Short mmCIF file of C-alpha atoms in Angstrom, two decimals:
data_model
loop_
_atom_site.label_atom_id
_atom_site.label_comp_id
_atom_site.label_asym_id
_atom_site.label_seq_id
_atom_site.Cartn_x
_atom_site.Cartn_y
_atom_site.Cartn_z
CA MET B 1 28.62 -14.94 -13.39
CA LEU B 2 28.24 -12.06 -10.89
CA VAL B 3 24.53 -11.96 -11.31
CA ASP B 4 24.37 -15.83 -10.70
CA SER B 5 26.42 -15.33 -7.51
CA LEU B 6 24.00 -12.54 -6.47
CA LYS B 7 21.06 -14.88 -7.11
CA GLN B 8 22.59 -17.60 -5.09
CA SER B 9 23.32 -15.05 -2.16
CA GLY B 10 19.44 -14.03 -2.26
CA SER B 11 18.40 -17.56 -2.29
CA LEU B 12 20.60 -18.35 0.90
CA ALA B 13 19.35 -15.23 2.63
CA SER B 14 15.74 -16.57 1.97
CA SER B 15 16.60 -20.01 3.42
CA ILE B 16 17.95 -18.53 6.67
CA THR B 17 14.77 -16.27 6.83
CA GLY B 18 12.58 -19.27 6.55
CA ALA B 19 14.54 -21.29 9.11
CA ALA B 20 14.58 -18.36 11.55
CA ALA B 21 10.80 -17.73 11.12
CA LYS B 22 9.99 -21.42 11.68
CA ALA B 23 12.12 -21.63 14.75
CA ALA B 24 10.74 -18.30 16.07
CA ALA B 25 7.13 -19.53 15.61
CA SER B 26 8.11 -22.82 17.50
CA THR B 27 9.67 -20.75 20.27
CA THR B 28 6.56 -18.50 20.49
CA GLU B 29 4.20 -21.40 20.78
CA ARG B 30 6.23 -22.98 23.66
CA ALA B 31 6.54 -19.64 25.41
CA GLN B 32 2.76 -19.37 25.51
CA THR B 33 2.66 -22.53 27.72
CA THR B 34 5.72 -21.56 29.82
CA GLN B 35 5.92 -19.36 32.94
CA PRO B 36 7.42 -15.95 32.56
CA GLN B 37 10.37 -16.78 34.78
CA HIS B 38 12.23 -18.51 31.96
CA PRO B 39 14.02 -15.60 30.25
CA LYS B 40 15.95 -17.80 27.95
CA LEU B 41 12.80 -18.28 25.73
CA GLN B 42 12.65 -14.70 25.14
CA GLN B 43 16.37 -14.35 24.43
CA GLN B 44 16.02 -17.06 21.80
CA LEU B 45 13.08 -15.42 20.28
CA ASN B 46 15.02 -12.12 20.16
CA THR B 47 18.03 -13.90 18.69
CA LEU B 48 15.96 -15.50 15.80
CA SER B 49 14.16 -12.35 15.12
CA GLN B 50 17.64 -10.54 14.72
CA TRP B 51 18.77 -13.19 12.29
CA SER B 52 15.56 -12.91 10.27
CA VAL B 53 16.08 -9.20 9.96
CA ASN B 54 19.79 -9.68 9.22
CA ALA B 55 19.02 -12.09 6.47
CA ASP B 56 16.41 -9.71 4.95
CA VAL B 57 18.96 -6.84 4.94
CA SER B 58 21.52 -9.16 3.33
CA ARG B 59 18.88 -10.01 0.52
CA GLN B 60 18.28 -6.27 -0.03
CA LEU B 61 21.97 -5.62 -0.27
CA ALA B 62 22.51 -8.37 -2.83
CA LYS B 63 19.64 -6.87 -4.92
CA ASN B 64 21.19 -3.45 -4.60
CA GLN B 65 24.56 -4.65 -5.94
CA GLN B 66 22.78 -6.32 -8.83
CA ALA B 67 21.01 -3.12 -9.73
CA GLU B 68 24.15 -1.18 -9.70
CA GLN B 69 25.91 -3.70 -11.92
CA GLN B 70 23.01 -3.61 -14.42
CA LEU B 71 22.95 0.25 -14.43
CA ARG B 72 26.74 0.58 -15.18
CA GLN B 73 26.38 -2.08 -17.96
CA LEU B 74 23.40 -0.22 -19.45
CA TYR B 75 25.29 3.02 -19.45
CA GLN B 76 28.44 1.51 -21.17
CA GLN B 77 26.22 -0.39 -23.72
CA LEU B 78 24.42 2.89 -24.71
CA GLU B 79 27.74 4.55 -25.12
CA GLN B 80 28.87 1.78 -27.57
CA LEU B 81 25.53 1.84 -29.38
CA LYS B 82 25.81 5.63 -29.88
CA LYS B 83 29.09 5.23 -31.47
CA GLN B 84 28.05 2.21 -33.54
CA LEU B 85 24.99 4.11 -34.94
CA HIS B 86 27.22 7.11 -35.84
CA GLN B 87 29.42 4.97 -37.85
CA ALA B 88 26.55 2.71 -39.30
CA GLN B 89 25.96 3.29 -43.05
CA SER B 90 23.91 0.41 -44.24
CA ALA B 91 20.48 -0.68 -43.36
CA GLU B 92 21.86 -4.14 -42.26
CA GLN B 93 24.14 -2.37 -39.73
CA ARG B 94 21.19 -0.46 -38.33
CA LEU B 95 19.26 -3.53 -37.93
CA GLN B 96 22.03 -5.19 -36.05
CA ILE B 97 21.82 -2.20 -33.71
CA VAL B 98 18.15 -2.66 -33.14
CA ALA B 99 18.67 -6.35 -32.49
CA GLN B 100 21.24 -5.50 -29.74
CA MET B 101 18.68 -3.12 -28.18
CA GLU B 102 16.01 -5.76 -28.24
CA GLN B 103 18.18 -8.22 -26.50
CA MET B 104 19.15 -5.78 -23.94
CA GLU B 105 15.49 -5.01 -23.15
CA ALA B 106 14.61 -8.65 -23.09
CA GLN B 107 17.12 -9.16 -20.24
CA LEU B 108 15.47 -6.20 -18.28
CA LYS B 109 12.03 -7.81 -18.61
CA HIS B 110 13.33 -10.96 -16.91
CA LYS B 111 11.57 -11.68 -13.53
CA ASP B 112 15.01 -11.60 -11.77
CA SER B 113 16.13 -8.22 -13.22
CA ALA B 114 16.87 -5.51 -10.63
CA ILE B 115 15.96 -2.87 -13.20
CA THR B 116 12.97 -2.33 -15.27
CA LYS B 117 12.69 -1.71 -18.96
CA ASN B 118 12.26 1.91 -18.08
CA PHE B 119 15.58 2.01 -16.22
CA GLU B 120 13.82 2.11 -12.87
CA LEU B 121 14.46 -0.08 -9.67
CA ALA B 122 12.23 -3.21 -9.86
CA GLN B 123 9.66 -3.99 -7.22
CA GLN B 124 9.58 -0.68 -5.64
CA PRO B 125 6.61 0.56 -3.68
CA GLY B 126 4.24 2.60 -5.96
CA GLN B 127 5.56 0.68 -9.07
CA LYS B 128 3.26 1.29 -12.13
CA VAL B 129 2.33 -0.67 -15.29
CA SER B 130 1.89 1.00 -18.70
CA ALA B 131 0.20 0.31 -21.93
CA GLN B 132 -0.65 2.27 -25.13
CA LEU B 133 -3.16 2.45 -27.71
CA ASN B 134 -2.40 1.05 -31.19
CA ASN B 135 -1.22 3.43 -34.05
CA LYS B 136 -4.67 3.18 -35.81
CA ILE B 137 -6.34 5.35 -33.05
CA ASP B 138 -5.47 9.05 -33.01
CA LEU B 139 -6.94 11.00 -30.12
CA LEU B 140 -4.47 13.82 -30.18
CA SER B 141 -4.45 15.42 -33.65
CA PRO B 142 -6.88 18.38 -34.14
CA ARG B 143 -10.08 17.67 -36.28
CA LYS B 144 -12.36 20.09 -38.10
CA GLN B 145 -15.40 18.66 -36.39
CA ALA B 146 -16.18 18.30 -32.78
CA GLU B 147 -16.65 14.84 -31.25
CA ARG B 148 -17.65 13.19 -28.06
CA LEU B 149 -15.98 9.80 -27.22
CA GLN B 150 -16.83 7.37 -24.51
CA ILE B 151 -14.48 4.63 -23.31
CA ASN B 152 -15.95 1.81 -21.22
CA LEU B 153 -13.38 -0.17 -19.01
CA SER B 154 -13.78 -3.70 -18.03
CA ASP B 155 -14.44 -2.82 -14.34
CA GLY B 156 -17.50 -0.79 -15.38
CA SER B 157 -15.74 2.44 -15.25
CA LYS B 158 -16.55 5.14 -18.01
CA VAL B 159 -14.58 7.92 -19.36
CA GLN B 160 -16.14 10.80 -21.34
CA LEU B 161 -14.03 12.74 -23.80
CA ASN B 162 -15.08 15.96 -25.60
CA PHE B 163 -12.91 17.14 -28.48
CA PRO B 164 -13.90 20.59 -29.74
CA ALA B 165 -13.40 21.31 -33.35
CA ASN B 166 -9.86 22.45 -34.21
CA GLN B 167 -8.58 21.94 -30.67
CA SER B 168 -4.82 21.81 -30.45
CA GLN B 169 -2.86 18.56 -29.75
CA ASP B 170 -1.77 19.84 -26.34
CA SER B 171 -5.36 20.83 -25.31
CA ASN B 172 -6.61 17.35 -26.48
CA LEU B 173 -3.83 15.77 -24.18
CA ASP B 174 -4.85 17.93 -21.27
CA ALA B 175 -8.47 16.75 -21.71
CA ILE B 176 -7.52 13.21 -21.82
CA LYS B 177 -5.38 13.59 -18.71
CA THR B 178 -8.22 15.24 -16.85
CA ALA B 179 -10.85 12.60 -17.81
CA PHE B 180 -8.58 9.61 -16.80
CA ALA B 181 -7.37 11.14 -13.53
CA PRO B 182 -10.30 10.02 -11.35
CA LEU B 183 -9.56 6.40 -12.27
CA GLN B 184 -5.94 6.72 -11.07
CA ILE B 185 -4.67 6.39 -14.63
CA ASP B 186 -1.95 8.80 -15.66
CA VAL B 187 -1.52 9.70 -19.30
CA ARG B 188 1.46 11.00 -21.20
CA GLN B 189 2.59 11.49 -24.79
CA GLN B 190 5.64 9.77 -26.10
CA HIS B 191 6.50 10.45 -29.64
CA ASN B 192 2.93 11.04 -30.74
CA GLN B 193 1.80 8.03 -28.90
CA LEU B 194 -0.52 8.04 -25.75
CA ILE B 195 0.88 5.98 -22.76
CA PHE B 196 -1.41 5.03 -19.99
CA SER B 197 -0.06 4.22 -16.49
CA THR B 198 -1.83 2.85 -13.29
CA PRO B 199 -0.62 1.39 -10.04
CA ALA B 200 0.40 -2.31 -10.42
CA ASN B 201 -2.43 -3.49 -8.22
CA GLN B 202 -4.94 -1.88 -10.72
CA GLY B 203 -3.21 -3.20 -13.79
CA SER B 204 -6.44 -4.99 -15.04
CA LYS B 205 -7.70 -1.52 -16.10
CA LEU B 206 -5.14 -1.65 -18.82
CA SER B 207 -4.70 -5.30 -19.49
CA GLN B 208 -8.37 -5.92 -20.19
CA PRO B 209 -9.86 -4.63 -23.48
CA TRP B 210 -11.56 -1.26 -23.67
CA GLN B 211 -14.79 -0.41 -25.66
CA LEU B 212 -14.64 2.87 -27.56
CA GLN B 213 -17.68 4.61 -29.01
CA GLY B 214 -17.51 7.73 -31.02
CA GLU B 215 -19.42 9.80 -33.72
CA GLY B 216 -17.43 8.70 -36.61
CA ILE B 217 -14.45 11.10 -36.60
CA ARG B 218 -11.83 9.33 -34.51
CA ILE B 219 -13.91 6.34 -33.81
CA ALA B 220 -16.36 4.81 -36.19
CA ALA B 221 -19.95 5.63 -35.37
CA GLY B 222 -22.46 2.86 -34.37
CA ASN B 223 -21.58 -0.15 -32.16
CA PRO B 224 -18.68 0.18 -29.74
CA VAL B 225 -15.21 -0.91 -31.00
CA THR B 226 -13.40 -3.22 -28.72
CA VAL B 227 -9.61 -2.39 -28.39
CA LYS B 228 -6.94 -4.21 -26.56
CA LEU B 229 -4.04 -2.01 -25.28
CA GLN B 230 -0.60 -2.88 -26.25
CA GLU B 231 2.57 -3.17 -23.92
CA ALA B 232 4.12 0.22 -23.76
CA PRO B 233 7.67 0.19 -25.15
CA GLY B 234 10.48 0.41 -22.94
CA THR B 235 13.36 3.03 -23.20
CA LEU B 236 15.44 0.63 -25.35
CA SER B 237 12.50 -0.07 -27.68
CA THR B 238 11.93 3.59 -28.13
CA LEU B 239 15.57 4.22 -29.09
CA ALA B 240 15.53 1.19 -31.37
CA GLN B 241 12.53 2.81 -33.34
CA LEU B 242 14.27 6.21 -33.47
CA SER B 243 17.59 4.69 -34.64
CA GLN B 244 15.89 3.58 -37.76
CA GLN B 245 14.66 6.92 -38.77
CA VAL B 246 17.69 8.67 -40.32
CA GLU B 247 15.86 12.09 -40.33
CA ASN B 248 15.67 11.81 -36.52
CA GLN B 249 19.15 11.28 -35.77
CA GLN B 250 19.65 14.40 -33.76
CA VAL B 251 16.59 13.38 -31.65
CA TYR B 252 17.95 9.86 -31.26
CA GLN B 253 21.16 11.19 -29.83
CA SER B 254 19.31 13.48 -27.36
CA GLU B 255 17.08 10.55 -26.33
CA ILE B 256 20.12 8.42 -25.53
CA LYS B 257 21.66 11.42 -23.50
CA LEU B 258 18.43 11.54 -21.50
CA ALA B 259 18.50 7.75 -20.94
CA GLN B 260 22.04 8.09 -19.63
CA GLN B 261 21.10 10.86 -17.29
CA LYS B 262 18.25 8.78 -15.96
CA ILE B 263 20.69 5.88 -15.36
CA GLN B 264 23.05 8.16 -13.32
CA GLN B 265 20.28 9.50 -11.26
CA VAL B 266 18.95 6.07 -10.49
CA LEU B 267 22.53 4.82 -9.85
CA ARG B 268 22.91 7.68 -7.18
CA GLN B 269 19.75 6.38 -5.62
CA VAL B 270 21.23 2.86 -5.46
CA GLN B 271 24.39 4.07 -3.98
CA ALA B 272 22.64 6.15 -1.21
CA GLU B 273 20.51 3.03 -0.55
CA ARG B 274 23.44 0.82 -0.08
CA GLN B 275 25.17 3.10 2.35
CA MET B 276 22.05 2.80 4.46
CA LEU B 277 21.86 -1.02 4.12
CA VAL B 278 25.59 -1.43 4.92
CA ALA B 279 25.21 0.70 8.01
CA LYS B 280 22.22 -1.36 9.11
CA LEU B 281 23.92 -4.68 8.52
CA ASN B 282 26.94 -3.58 10.55
CA SER B 283 24.76 -2.68 13.43
CA LEU B 284 23.05 -5.99 13.32
CA ARG B 285 26.36 -7.74 13.13
CA LEU B 286 27.65 -5.78 16.12
CA ALA B 287 24.63 -6.66 18.13
CA GLY B 288 25.05 -10.32 17.10
CA ALA B 289 28.60 -10.19 18.35
CA ARG B 290 27.38 -9.24 21.82
CA GLN B 291 25.31 -12.38 22.18
CA THR B 292 25.96 -14.65 25.11
CA GLU B 293 27.11 -18.12 24.78
CA ASP B 294 23.76 -19.25 26.06
CA ASP B 295 21.99 -17.36 23.31
CA VAL B 296 24.16 -18.97 20.71
CA TYR B 297 23.72 -22.50 22.37
CA VAL B 298 19.86 -22.23 22.55
CA VAL B 299 19.59 -21.21 18.72
CA SER B 300 22.12 -23.78 17.68
CA GLN B 301 20.03 -26.46 19.15
CA GLU B 302 16.91 -25.19 17.38
CA LEU B 303 18.78 -25.33 14.00
CA LYS B 304 20.14 -28.69 14.85
CA GLN B 305 16.55 -29.87 15.44
CA GLN B 306 15.65 -28.51 11.91
CA MET B 307 18.31 -30.53 10.44
CA GLN B 308 17.23 -33.74 12.21
CA MET B 309 13.75 -33.20 10.79
CA GLY B 310 15.24 -33.35 7.32
CA ALA B 311 14.95 -29.84 6.14
CA ALA B 312 16.93 -29.80 2.85
CA SER B 313 17.94 -26.14 3.23
CA SER B 314 19.17 -26.37 6.81
CA MET B 315 22.98 -26.64 5.97
CA SER B 316 22.64 -23.84 3.45
CA ALA B 317 20.86 -21.77 5.99
CA ILE B 318 23.55 -22.33 8.59
CA MET B 319 26.30 -21.54 6.08
CA ALA B 320 24.52 -18.39 4.94
CA GLN B 321 24.53 -17.12 8.49
CA GLY B 322 28.22 -17.77 8.89
CA ASN B 323 29.11 -14.15 8.63
CA VAL B 324 26.61 -13.14 11.16
CA THR B 325 27.21 -15.70 13.86
CA ARG B 326 30.60 -17.50 13.34
CA GLY B 327 30.40 -19.13 16.62
CA LEU B 328 27.16 -20.74 15.83
CA VAL B 329 28.57 -22.29 12.52
CA GLU B 330 31.50 -23.77 14.30
CA PHE B 331 29.20 -25.23 16.94
CA ALA B 332 26.83 -26.56 14.57
CA LEU B 333 29.38 -28.10 12.15
CA ALA B 334 31.08 -29.78 15.10
CA GLN B 335 28.00 -31.75 16.15
#
């Protein structure tokens, strides 16, 4: 219910931003044909710009509150799952736990979620996408023979890998990291699986198939093998896999603890961001309270005109702005 309310708040904030932007554009156009001795036009533009910023901050604050709620829920759900798994004896009980985790991760994958499947804040600058090779391809384990491997990406990029005979798994991983670094692709190991990550704007490097050509040790010799990378598992998917391996219960408990620590870290980040957003919003409201009656009247007429033009969201926009310019709401509703 709270998430729905936050979504509605974000929608209202978007409505007032759109209304303010349209009115500001109209004001700017008229100002270009008006002599500079009309200061009210500049006042109107300043007021509308302030409202637009205010609405954007309100939207960010709503997303921040949603993120905090999701993080707290995740932490508690992990606590419950940890206890359930400790008590689970049958395979059926363990499968029920896996189903719960999958359902939790599906919610995090939703486009409106404020948290990603890896327990990070969604839609942040520098956000990355990840993918993994399938389990049939092992580039990490030592081999008795040396091998050269070439990987062709869809954009024409090529990666050359050299694996000396009997080279350790850690050294193989370092070699792979070094080879992919020039393409802005990060590589990490997660439970004997290679995970590739790249900035979201270069996601096609991972979403499009790769062509692998080797010498018959890790990759069959001859024609290139076309491989499509798989979606990298989220934190909950990884925990679900570990929960089914009885021999790895200590590892599973340790991974849950790490996940909860990450949640706490992101939660502190969210709380610090909220303090800044609240301070900014209060500053904007204080500035709005100092507006003259003339400012309110001019902008009221602009929104009134938007209503007369049949904008479906005009009333919602005015109501959303109520906490910022209460005098305007009273004036507009009185017309």
